Amino acid sequence: MSSRYGRNESLIMLSASGPIGVFDSGVGGLSVLRHIRAQLPDEDLIYFADSGHAPYGSKSEAFVIDRSFRIADFLLSQKIKALVVACNTATAMAIHLLRDKYPDLPIVGVEPGLKPAAAKTITGIVGVMATERTLSSNKFHVLHQTLNDRTGVHFIMQPCPGMADLIEHAELDSEPIHALVRRYLTPLLEQKADTVVLGCTHYPFVRHVIEKIAAESGCPDLRIIDTGYAVARQLTHLLDIYAIRRGKTDCASAMQAYTSGDPKTIGHLIARLLQTTMPVAYISL
């Protein structure tokens, strides 16, 4: 492995007043950001949408690792006190390397959600909707095998090529997104899955489509696992451990977004997905 990914020798100074950095291959991580904002309303947040290189699910491992380090380095230059890898693919490919390089920095990743799904299923059959890259990662394979052996739950892996890309382009209610969700969800329902894991942070934004198609297919009580809440809860836990959680102040918390894509598009999506406005600046890294 290149020395680029070696341990960072300089000490990272963490301040309670510093912002929290969050990144994803695109806008999917906003589904995690909204949970962070809800649980930690007093914290300043910086979001990086790497939309110029989205989606990561179709990219090589080396590419995802390189982008993850470039973005982490940029966010550290903004004096962040914690990093959230709000992308399933980047978590699977790069988070262990980020933790090795930055041992002093609290880093939270997105877990696939298999464990809570195994606890919720009644039929013992769980569908996993994710990118091909996430499903093929060693981290995912080990977790899947461990839970399968321990619980006896049968996990059906469903790669969903194209879904994240449509969501990235704000197709949340279009006929193409309905067609893709139906294509990927139907085989899971036909195999009696009563629980579905959303294994990509983009997918919660089409949860309403998943629920609609499940109901039309005779499965109105489908359990859907979105791990954004758990990520925010773990982040809160780490901030408390490090004693860097920001207390209440008279100043309103601030949010700033950066993107390697088109700032206007990202700004529009933030307004639509989060019902708020946020300044967005372009940076290529």
Short mmCIF file of N, CA, C and O in Angstrom, two decimals, residues 19 107 112 116 154 161 183 221 246 257 284:
data_model
loop_
_atom_site.label_atom_id
_atom_site.label_comp_id
_atom_site.label_asym_id
_atom_site.label_seq_id
_atom_site.Cartn_x
_atom_site.Cartn_y
_atom_site.Cartn_z
N PRO A 19 -16.30 21.64 13.38
CA PRO A 19 -17.43 21.02 12.69
C PRO A 19 -17.26 19.51 12.54
O PRO A 19 -16.17 18.97 12.75
N ILE A 107 -13.95 8.40 13.80
CA ILE A 107 -14.45 8.11 12.45
C ILE A 107 -15.60 7.10 12.54
O ILE A 107 -15.45 6.05 13.16
N PRO A 112 -23.74 -2.21 7.14
CA PRO A 112 -24.74 -2.69 6.17
C PRO A 112 -26.15 -2.89 6.73
O PRO A 112 -27.10 -3.01 5.97
N PRO A 116 -29.38 -5.67 12.58
CA PRO A 116 -30.75 -5.32 12.97
C PRO A 116 -31.80 -6.02 12.11
O PRO A 116 -32.89 -6.33 12.58
N HIS A 154 -31.33 -16.32 6.34
CA HIS A 154 -30.90 -16.40 4.94
C HIS A 154 -30.95 -15.00 4.33
O HIS A 154 -32.01 -14.37 4.28
N PRO A 161 -27.73 -2.05 -9.75
CA PRO A 161 -27.05 -1.11 -10.64
C PRO A 161 -28.03 -0.08 -11.21
O PRO A 161 -29.14 -0.43 -11.61
N ARG A 183 -37.93 -4.00 -10.36
CA ARG A 183 -37.07 -5.06 -10.89
C ARG A 183 -36.23 -5.71 -9.78
O ARG A 183 -36.06 -6.92 -9.74
N ASP A 221 -46.49 -4.94 5.05
CA ASP A 221 -45.78 -4.85 6.33
C ASP A 221 -44.28 -5.10 6.19
O ASP A 221 -43.61 -5.48 7.16
N ARG A 246 -20.48 19.52 21.27
CA ARG A 246 -20.70 20.96 21.43
C ARG A 246 -21.93 21.22 22.29
O ARG A 246 -22.99 20.64 22.05
N ALA A 257 -21.83 22.91 2.37
CA ALA A 257 -21.64 21.77 1.47
C ALA A 257 -20.60 22.10 0.42
O ALA A 257 -20.46 23.25 -0.01
N SER A 284 -12.68 20.48 -6.81
CA SER A 284 -12.43 19.25 -7.58
C SER A 284 -11.64 18.20 -6.82
O SER A 284 -11.81 17.01 -7.03
#
